[in-house]
PDB file of C-alpha atoms in Angstrom:
ATOM      1  CA  MET A 281      11.479  31.498  24.576  1.00  0.00           C
ATOM      2  CA  GLY A 282      14.726  29.540  24.649  1.00  0.00           C
ATOM      3  CA  ASP A 283      12.824  26.253  25.088  1.00  0.00           C
ATOM      4  CA  ILE A 284      10.763  26.686  21.910  1.00  0.00           C
ATOM      5  CA  PRO A 285      13.358  25.133  19.507  1.00  0.00           C
ATOM      6  CA  ALA A 286      13.637  22.118  21.818  1.00  0.00           C
ATOM      7  CA  LEU A 287       9.851  21.787  21.864  1.00  0.00           C
ATOM      8  CA  ARG A 288       9.718  21.906  18.083  1.00  0.00           C
ATOM      9  CA  ARG A 289      12.413  19.253  17.817  1.00  0.00           C
ATOM     10  CA  GLY A 290      10.631  17.048  20.334  1.00  0.00           C
ATOM     11  CA  LEU A 291       7.398  17.313  18.367  1.00  0.00           C
ATOM     12  CA  ALA A 292       9.312  16.497  15.188  1.00  0.00           C
ATOM     13  CA  VAL A 293      10.579  13.287  16.826  1.00  0.00           C
ATOM     14  CA  LEU A 294       7.021  12.295  17.774  1.00  0.00           C
ATOM     15  CA  ARG A 295       5.745  13.005  14.265  1.00  0.00           C
ATOM     16  CA  LEU A 296       8.509  10.884  12.783  1.00  0.00           C
ATOM     17  CA  LEU A 297       7.764   7.960  15.099  1.00  0.00           C
ATOM     18  CA  ALA A 298       4.042   8.277  14.313  1.00  0.00           C
ATOM     19  CA  THR A 299       4.683   7.762  10.605  1.00  0.00           C
ATOM     20  CA  ARG A 300       6.641   4.531  11.084  1.00  0.00           C
ATOM     21  CA  ALA A 301       5.193   1.036  11.258  1.00  0.00           C
ATOM     22  CA  GLY A 302       7.608   0.042  14.049  1.00  0.00           C
ATOM     23  CA  PRO A 303      10.336   1.308  16.398  1.00  0.00           C
ATOM     24  CA  VAL A 304      13.180   3.407  14.975  1.00  0.00           C
ATOM     25  CA  SER A 305      16.842   3.738  15.967  1.00  0.00           C
ATOM     26  CA  ALA A 306      18.232   6.979  17.363  1.00  0.00           C
ATOM     27  CA  ALA A 307      20.653   7.151  14.435  1.00  0.00           C
ATOM     28  CA  THR A 308      17.749   7.075  11.977  1.00  0.00           C
ATOM     29  CA  ILE A 309      15.920   9.808  13.881  1.00  0.00           C
ATOM     30  CA  ALA A 310      19.039  11.988  13.965  1.00  0.00           C
ATOM     31  CA  ARG A 311      19.676  11.486  10.252  1.00  0.00           C
ATOM     32  CA  GLU A 312      16.118  12.110   9.036  1.00  0.00           C
ATOM     33  CA  LEU A 313      15.594  15.168  11.220  1.00  0.00           C
ATOM     34  CA  ALA A 314      19.112  16.508  10.644  1.00  0.00           C
ATOM     35  CA  LEU A 315      19.813  16.637  14.394  1.00  0.00           C
ATOM     36  CA  PRO A 316      23.118  16.170  16.243  1.00  0.00           C
ATOM     37  CA  ARG A 317      23.307  12.743  17.874  1.00  0.00           C
ATOM     38  CA  SER A 318      23.726  14.299  21.336  1.00  0.00           C
ATOM     39  CA  THR A 319      20.600  16.426  20.827  1.00  0.00           C
ATOM     40  CA  THR A 320      18.667  13.416  19.602  1.00  0.00           C
ATOM     41  CA  TYR A 321      19.518  11.331  22.657  1.00  0.00           C
ATOM     42  CA  HIS A 322      18.681  14.243  24.959  1.00  0.00           C
ATOM     43  CA  LEU A 323      15.264  14.649  23.336  1.00  0.00           C
ATOM     44  CA  LEU A 324      14.572  10.916  23.470  1.00  0.00           C
ATOM     45  CA  THR A 325      15.527  10.781  27.136  1.00  0.00           C
ATOM     46  CA  GLU A 326      13.161  13.603  28.045  1.00  0.00           C
ATOM     47  CA  LEU A 327      10.336  12.145  25.943  1.00  0.00           C
ATOM     48  CA  GLU A 328      10.898   8.757  27.575  1.00  0.00           C
ATOM     49  CA  ARG A 329      10.686  10.302  31.053  1.00  0.00           C
ATOM     50  CA  ALA A 330       7.356  11.842  30.070  1.00  0.00           C
ATOM     51  CA  ARG A 331       6.233   8.445  28.657  1.00  0.00           C
ATOM     52  CA  PHE A 332       5.727   9.820  25.158  1.00  0.00           C
ATOM     53  CA  VAL A 333       8.510   7.533  23.913  1.00  0.00           C
ATOM     54  CA  THR A 334       9.385   3.955  24.825  1.00  0.00           C
ATOM     55  CA  HIS A 335      12.974   2.677  24.626  1.00  0.00           C
ATOM     56  CA  LEU A 336      13.482  -0.933  23.542  1.00  0.00           C
ATOM     57  CA  PRO A 337      17.021  -1.750  24.778  1.00  0.00           C
ATOM     58  CA  ALA A 338      17.227  -5.179  23.138  1.00  0.00           C
ATOM     59  CA  GLU A 339      16.489  -3.640  19.724  1.00  0.00           C
ATOM     60  CA  ARG A 340      18.244  -0.321  20.387  1.00  0.00           C
ATOM     61  CA  ARG A 341      15.181   1.389  19.003  1.00  0.00           C
ATOM     62  CA  TYR A 342      12.506   3.845  20.102  1.00  0.00           C
ATOM     63  CA  GLY A 343       8.741   3.798  19.628  1.00  0.00           C
ATOM     64  CA  LEU A 344       5.735   5.823  20.763  1.00  0.00           C
ATOM     65  CA  GLY A 345       4.930   5.520  24.473  1.00  0.00           C
ATOM     66  CA  ILE A 346       1.723   5.197  26.459  1.00  0.00           C
ATOM     67  CA  ALA A 347       1.363   8.977  26.895  1.00  0.00           C
ATOM     68  CA  ALA A 348       1.177   9.385  23.120  1.00  0.00           C
ATOM     69  CA  PHE A 349      -1.574   6.758  23.031  1.00  0.00           C
ATOM     70  CA  GLU A 350      -3.444   8.489  25.868  1.00  0.00           C
ATOM     71  CA  LEU A 351      -3.192  11.810  24.058  1.00  0.00           C
ATOM     72  CA  GLY A 352      -4.492  10.275  20.843  1.00  0.00           C
ATOM     73  CA  SER A 353      -7.362   8.598  22.696  1.00  0.00           C
ATOM     74  CA  ALA A 354      -8.320  11.897  24.328  1.00  0.00           C
ATOM     75  CA  TYR A 355      -8.283  13.546  20.903  1.00  0.00           C
ATOM     76  CA  LEU A 356     -10.710  10.938  19.570  1.00  0.00           C
ATOM     77  CA  ARG A 357     -13.035  11.316  22.575  1.00  0.00           C
ATOM     78  CA  HIS A 358     -13.558  14.939  21.606  1.00  0.00           C
ATOM     79  CA  ASP A 359     -14.909  13.870  18.173  1.00  0.00           C
ATOM     80  CA  PRO A 360     -12.608  16.375  16.417  1.00  0.00           C
ATOM     81  CA  LEU A 361     -13.254  15.037  12.933  1.00  0.00           C
ATOM     82  CA  GLU A 362     -17.019  15.386  13.259  1.00  0.00           C
ATOM     83  CA  ARG A 363     -16.835  18.765  14.975  1.00  0.00           C
ATOM     84  CA  LEU A 364     -14.555  20.180  12.289  1.00  0.00           C
ATOM     85  CA  ALA A 365     -16.498  18.566   9.446  1.00  0.00           C
ATOM     86  CA  ALA A 366     -20.021  19.694  10.382  1.00  0.00           C
ATOM     87  CA  PRO A 367     -19.736  23.403   9.440  1.00  0.00           C
ATOM     88  CA  LEU A 368     -17.854  22.536   6.256  1.00  0.00           C
ATOM     89  CA  LEU A 369     -20.588  20.090   5.230  1.00  0.00           C
ATOM     90  CA  ARG A 370     -23.256  22.725   5.861  1.00  0.00           C
ATOM     91  CA  GLU A 371     -21.390  25.133   3.592  1.00  0.00           C
ATOM     92  CA  LEU A 372     -21.063  22.419   0.936  1.00  0.00           C
ATOM     93  CA  VAL A 373     -24.818  21.729   1.051  1.00  0.00           C
ATOM     94  CA  GLU A 374     -25.547  25.437   0.640  1.00  0.00           C
ATOM     95  CA  ARG A 375     -23.350  25.528  -2.466  1.00  0.00           C
ATOM     96  CA  VAL A 376     -24.571  22.379  -4.217  1.00  0.00           C
ATOM     97  CA  GLY A 377     -28.130  21.996  -2.888  1.00  0.00           C
ATOM     98  CA  HIS A 378     -27.862  18.261  -2.196  1.00  0.00           C
ATOM     99  CA  ASN A 379     -27.312  15.919   0.761  1.00  0.00           C
ATOM    100  CA  ALA A 380     -23.732  15.727   2.053  1.00  0.00           C
ATOM    101  CA  HIS A 381     -22.179  13.094   4.326  1.00  0.00           C
ATOM    102  CA  LEU A 382     -19.064  12.253   6.302  1.00  0.00           C
ATOM    103  CA  GLY A 383     -18.266   8.543   6.454  1.00  0.00           C
ATOM    104  CA  VAL A 384     -15.530   6.218   7.714  1.00  0.00           C
ATOM    105  CA  LEU A 385     -14.622   2.600   7.037  1.00  0.00           C
ATOM    106  CA  HIS A 386     -15.865   0.057   9.564  1.00  0.00           C
ATOM    107  CA  GLY A 387     -14.438  -3.250   8.384  1.00  0.00           C
ATOM    108  CA  ASN A 388     -15.594  -3.594   4.779  1.00  0.00           C
ATOM    109  CA  GLU A 389     -18.564  -1.308   5.360  1.00  0.00           C
ATOM    110  CA  LEU A 390     -18.972   2.470   5.199  1.00  0.00           C
ATOM    111  CA  LEU A 391     -20.320   3.997   8.419  1.00  0.00           C
ATOM    112  CA  TYR A 392     -22.007   7.404   8.146  1.00  0.00           C
ATOM    113  CA  LEU A 393     -21.077   9.823  10.939  1.00  0.00           C
ATOM    114  CA  ILE A 394     -22.701  13.051   9.747  1.00  0.00           C
ATOM    115  CA  LYS A 395     -25.468  13.946   7.333  1.00  0.00           C
ATOM    116  CA  GLU A 396     -26.332  17.491   6.279  1.00  0.00           C
ATOM    117  CA  HIS A 397     -29.295  18.128   3.994  1.00  0.00           C
ATOM    118  CA  PRO A 398     -30.659  21.123   2.056  1.00  0.00           C
ATOM    119  CA  ALA A 399     -33.868  22.967   2.922  1.00  0.00           C
ATOM    120  CA  ARG A 400     -35.801  20.509   0.773  1.00  0.00           C
ATOM    121  CA  PRO A 401     -34.015  17.213   1.491  1.00  0.00           C
ATOM    122  CA  GLU A 402     -34.027  14.215  -0.813  1.00  0.00           C
ATOM    123  CA  THR A 403     -34.869  10.971   0.980  1.00  0.00           C
ATOM    124  CA  VAL A 404     -31.953   8.524   0.897  1.00  0.00           C
ATOM    125  CA  VAL A 405     -30.826   5.568   3.035  1.00  0.00           C
ATOM    126  CA  THR A 406     -27.561   7.239   4.044  1.00  0.00           C
ATOM    127  CA  GLU A 407     -28.543   8.271   7.575  1.00  0.00           C
ATOM    128  CA  VAL A 408     -26.176   8.744  10.519  1.00  0.00           C
ATOM    129  CA  GLY A 409     -25.224   5.351  11.958  1.00  0.00           C
ATOM    130  CA  VAL A 410     -26.160   3.426   8.819  1.00  0.00           C
ATOM    131  CA  ARG A 411     -23.584   0.994   7.441  1.00  0.00           C
ATOM    132  CA  LEU A 412     -23.452   0.120   3.750  1.00  0.00           C
ATOM    133  CA  PRO A 413     -21.140  -2.090   1.655  1.00  0.00           C
ATOM    134  CA  ALA A 414     -18.002   0.021   1.175  1.00  0.00           C
ATOM    135  CA  GLN A 415     -17.340  -1.227  -2.364  1.00  0.00           C
ATOM    136  CA  LEU A 416     -20.733   0.117  -3.499  1.00  0.00           C
ATOM    137  CA  THR A 417     -20.586   3.579  -1.931  1.00  0.00           C
ATOM    138  CA  ALA A 418     -18.671   6.485  -3.394  1.00  0.00           C
ATOM    139  CA  SER A 419     -17.303   7.327   0.072  1.00  0.00           C
ATOM    140  CA  GLY A 420     -16.184   3.764   0.701  1.00  0.00           C
ATOM    141  CA  ARG A 421     -14.369   3.517  -2.593  1.00  0.00           C
ATOM    142  CA  ALA A 422     -12.794   6.953  -2.124  1.00  0.00           C
ATOM    143  CA  ILE A 423     -11.125   5.541   1.000  1.00  0.00           C
ATOM    144  CA  LEU A 424     -10.391   2.070  -0.411  1.00  0.00           C
ATOM    145  CA  ALA A 425      -8.706   3.608  -3.470  1.00  0.00           C
ATOM    146  CA  HIS A 426      -5.897   4.935  -1.265  1.00  0.00           C
ATOM    147  CA  LEU A 427      -5.347   1.836   0.879  1.00  0.00           C
ATOM    148  CA  PRO A 428      -2.603  -0.731   0.156  1.00  0.00           C
ATOM    149  CA  ALA A 429      -3.671  -3.588  -2.111  1.00  0.00           C
ATOM    150  CA  ALA A 430      -3.093  -6.100   0.697  1.00  0.00           C
ATOM    151  CA  HIS A 431      -5.461  -4.166   2.962  1.00  0.00           C
ATOM    152  CA  VAL A 432      -8.206  -4.179   0.330  1.00  0.00           C
ATOM    153  CA  ARG A 433      -7.684  -7.898  -0.262  1.00  0.00           C
ATOM    154  CA  ALA A 434      -8.022  -8.561   3.468  1.00  0.00           C
ATOM    155  CA  LEU A 435     -11.327  -6.675   3.551  1.00  0.00           C
ATOM    156  CA  PHE A 436     -12.705  -8.608   0.565  1.00  0.00           C
ATOM    157  CA  PRO A 437     -11.116 -12.083   0.805  1.00  0.00           C
ATOM    158  CA  THR A 438     -13.920 -14.071  -0.879  1.00  0.00           C
ATOM    159  CA  ALA A 439     -16.864 -13.618  -3.218  1.00  0.00           C
ATOM    160  CA  SER A 440     -19.233 -13.640  -0.223  1.00  0.00           C
ATOM    161  CA  ALA A 441     -17.722 -10.326   0.918  1.00  0.00           C
ATOM    162  CA  PHE A 442     -19.258  -8.587  -2.113  1.00  0.00           C
ATOM    163  CA  VAL A 443     -22.743  -7.790  -0.826  1.00  0.00           C
ATOM    164  CA  HIS A 444     -25.146  -6.312  -3.398  1.00  0.00           C
ATOM    165  CA  ARG A 445     -28.083  -3.920  -3.162  1.00  0.00           C
ATOM    166  CA  THR A 446     -28.914  -3.452  -6.852  1.00  0.00           C
ATOM    167  CA  ASP A 447     -27.619  -5.073 -10.009  1.00  0.00           C
ATOM    168  CA  ARG A 448     -24.719  -2.609 -10.175  1.00  0.00           C
ATOM    169  CA  GLY A 449     -21.287  -2.535  -8.609  1.00  0.00           C
ATOM    170  CA  PRO A 450     -18.167  -4.742  -8.508  1.00  0.00           C
ATOM    171  CA  THR A 451     -18.706  -8.438  -7.798  1.00  0.00           C
ATOM    172  CA  THR A 452     -15.078  -9.604  -7.654  1.00  0.00           C
ATOM    173  CA  LEU A 453     -11.806  -8.363  -6.179  1.00  0.00           C
ATOM    174  CA  ALA A 454     -10.376  -7.904  -9.695  1.00  0.00           C
ATOM    175  CA  ALA A 455     -13.323  -5.730 -10.710  1.00  0.00           C
ATOM    176  CA  LEU A 456     -13.056  -3.679  -7.523  1.00  0.00           C
ATOM    177  CA  ARG A 457      -9.328  -3.141  -8.010  1.00  0.00           C
ATOM    178  CA  SER A 458      -9.934  -1.935 -11.567  1.00  0.00           C
ATOM    179  CA  ILE A 459     -12.488   0.622 -10.351  1.00  0.00           C
ATOM    180  CA  LEU A 460     -10.286   1.775  -7.480  1.00  0.00           C
ATOM    181  CA  SER A 461      -7.307   2.212  -9.786  1.00  0.00           C
ATOM    182  CA  ALA A 462      -9.317   4.385 -12.188  1.00  0.00           C
ATOM    183  CA  GLU A 463     -10.812   6.475  -9.382  1.00  0.00           C
ATOM    184  CA  ARG A 464      -7.431   6.929  -7.703  1.00  0.00           C
ATOM    185  CA  ARG A 465      -6.001   8.313 -10.959  1.00  0.00           C
ATOM    186  CA  ARG A 466      -9.014  10.589 -11.418  1.00  0.00           C
ATOM    187  CA  GLY A 467      -8.855  11.837  -7.842  1.00  0.00           C
ATOM    188  CA  TRP A 468     -12.467  11.193  -6.753  1.00  0.00           C
ATOM    189  CA  SER A 469     -15.061   8.416  -6.681  1.00  0.00           C
ATOM    190  CA  CYS A 470     -18.666   8.135  -7.819  1.00  0.00           C
ATOM    191  CA  GLU A 471     -21.472   5.611  -7.858  1.00  0.00           C
ATOM    192  CA  ASP A 472     -24.707   5.633  -9.863  1.00  0.00           C
ATOM    193  CA  GLY A 473     -27.519   3.457  -8.571  1.00  0.00           C
ATOM    194  CA  HIS A 474     -25.206   1.070  -6.732  1.00  0.00           C
ATOM    195  CA  ILE A 475     -26.954   1.748  -3.398  1.00  0.00           C
ATOM    196  CA  THR A 476     -30.391   3.083  -4.360  1.00  0.00           C
ATOM    197  CA  PRO A 477     -31.834   3.212  -7.898  1.00  0.00           C
ATOM    198  CA  GLY A 478     -32.371   6.793  -8.974  1.00  0.00           C
ATOM    199  CA  PHE A 479     -29.581   8.249  -6.842  1.00  0.00           C
ATOM    200  CA  ALA A 480     -25.883   8.935  -7.460  1.00  0.00           C
ATOM    201  CA  SER A 481     -23.009  10.041  -5.220  1.00  0.00           C
ATOM    202  CA  VAL A 482     -19.636  11.711  -5.634  1.00  0.00           C
ATOM    203  CA  ALA A 483     -16.943  11.481  -2.927  1.00  0.00           C
ATOM    204  CA  HIS A 484     -13.411  12.511  -2.010  1.00  0.00           C
ATOM    205  CA  PRO A 485     -11.192  11.151   0.813  1.00  0.00           C
ATOM    206  CA  ILE A 486      -9.901  12.892   3.947  1.00  0.00           C
ATOM    207  CA  PHE A 487      -6.229  12.253   4.761  1.00  0.00           C
ATOM    208  CA  ASP A 488      -4.254  12.302   7.997  1.00  0.00           C
ATOM    209  CA  HIS A 489      -0.716  13.639   8.499  1.00  0.00           C
ATOM    210  CA  ALA A 490       0.772  10.520   6.868  1.00  0.00           C
ATOM    211  CA  HIS A 491      -1.499  10.806   3.805  1.00  0.00           C
ATOM    212  CA  HIS A 492      -3.548   7.831   5.046  1.00  0.00           C
ATOM    213  CA  PRO A 493      -7.278   7.969   4.151  1.00  0.00           C
ATOM    214  CA  ILE A 494      -9.311   8.173   7.361  1.00  0.00           C
ATOM    215  CA  ALA A 495     -12.723   9.290   6.084  1.00  0.00           C
ATOM    216  CA  ALA A 496     -14.544  10.649   3.053  1.00  0.00           C
ATOM    217  CA  ILE A 497     -16.999  13.400   2.198  1.00  0.00           C
ATOM    218  CA  SER A 498     -19.752  12.687  -0.315  1.00  0.00           C
ATOM    219  CA  VAL A 499     -22.683  14.408  -1.982  1.00  0.00           C
ATOM    220  CA  THR A 500     -25.766  12.388  -2.981  1.00  0.00           C
ATOM    221  CA  LEU A 501     -28.393  13.557  -5.460  1.00  0.00           C
ATOM    222  CA  ARG A 502     -31.298  12.264  -7.517  1.00  0.00           C
ATOM    223  CA  HIS A 503     -30.097  10.844 -10.828  1.00  0.00           C
ATOM    224  CA  HIS A 504     -31.372   8.086 -13.061  1.00  0.00           C
ATOM    225  CA  CYS A 505     -29.265   6.578 -15.806  1.00  0.00           C
ATOM    226  CA  ASP A 506     -29.749   3.319 -17.717  1.00  0.00           C
ATOM    227  CA  ASN A 507     -26.198   3.309 -19.045  1.00  0.00           C
ATOM    228  CA  THR A 508     -23.309   1.481 -17.339  1.00  0.00           C
ATOM    229  CA  PRO A 509     -20.982   3.219 -16.928  1.00  0.00           C
ATOM    230  CA  CYS A 510     -22.908   6.462 -16.691  1.00  0.00           C
ATOM    231  CA  GLY A 511     -21.862   9.107 -19.185  1.00  0.00           C
ATOM    232  CA  THR A 512     -22.711  12.046 -16.907  1.00  0.00           C
ATOM    233  CA  ASP A 513     -19.895  14.504 -16.247  1.00  0.00           C
ATOM    234  CA  TRP A 514     -19.584  14.804 -12.467  1.00  0.00           C
ATOM    235  CA  SER A 515     -16.389  16.880 -12.531  1.00  0.00           C
ATOM    236  CA  ALA A 516     -18.001  20.174 -11.419  1.00  0.00           C
ATOM    237  CA  LEU A 517     -19.660  18.528  -8.416  1.00  0.00           C
ATOM    238  CA  ALA A 518     -16.466  16.598  -7.693  1.00  0.00           C
ATOM    239  CA  THR A 519     -14.553  19.888  -7.544  1.00  0.00           C
ATOM    240  CA  GLU A 520     -16.909  21.196  -4.859  1.00  0.00           C
ATOM    241  CA  VAL A 521     -16.563  17.993  -2.837  1.00  0.00           C
ATOM    242  CA  ARG A 522     -12.779  17.977  -3.247  1.00  0.00           C
ATOM    243  CA  CYS A 523     -12.509  21.590  -2.013  1.00  0.00           C
ATOM    244  CA  THR A 524     -14.416  20.689   1.160  1.00  0.00           C
ATOM    245  CA  ALA A 525     -12.427  17.492   1.703  1.00  0.00           C
ATOM    246  CA  THR A 526      -9.140  19.304   1.175  1.00  0.00           C
ATOM    247  CA  GLU A 527     -10.102  21.979   3.693  1.00  0.00           C
ATOM    248  CA  LEU A 528     -11.082  19.354   6.290  1.00  0.00           C
ATOM    249  CA  THR A 529      -7.785  17.547   5.682  1.00  0.00           C
ATOM    250  CA  ARG A 530      -5.968  20.830   6.288  1.00  0.00           C
ATOM    251  CA  ARG A 531      -7.898  21.566   9.482  1.00  0.00           C
ATOM    252  CA  ILE A 532      -7.047  18.205  11.055  1.00  0.00           C
ATOM    253  CA  GLY A 533      -3.375  18.626  10.145  1.00  0.00           C
ATOM    254  CA  GLY A 534      -3.504  16.128   7.299  1.00  0.00           C
ATOM    255  CA  ARG A 535      -1.619  15.979   4.035  1.00  0.00           C
ATOM    256  CA  SER A 536      -3.530  16.074   0.735  1.00  0.00           C
ATOM    257  CA  ASP A 537      -0.639  15.153  -1.575  1.00  0.00           C
TER     258      ASP A 537
END
């Protein structure tokens, strides 16, 4: 049992390095984790021997090593997000009675990984493997709303990036940013007829340990509205979606706030 504190400290070092955009000095690690300098160097040495940490002598800094990458790759090969999401989506469908999906960004498109439907499903285009313009889908915007502005700009650099399916949805970067800002403040995203006339969707993002959006859960239902924006109150449905998304975030070790 005497090795447990050392294990916890070593994991804390790896978590810290994982949240940084680049290598970090030992002094910074010691300060942010409130560790003695001698303990910090001992941990870094052991992690380096195991290839979980890489030492950059010229910069006097430390970054994640190849073993950390291999571990992360193995994690992804097990499809943990999909495996953990599937039962939660089934429960969500039972509660709301509509189609539910798990989607991730693929460039500036939304890729659907899972679809769960009620006993009497409603036919929609959001099947597993389908890719749709991210700025038009509720799931896509739920993710985009929590990305840095520069990232969004890189995904939609010109007017040609704004593909349309109906006559609804943002057509410029300025319009998209305005929508994302409003949905980020509200906490969830929705679209009404942007993908398929007569259908609407509500979505909430899934976050990783660094509060980075990695996916989104959405519910799609039949709805027709001639008004833009739609005056329908989606807050009750959004609460159900948010509860499921928050639970999935918790199960993957993510941070919701």
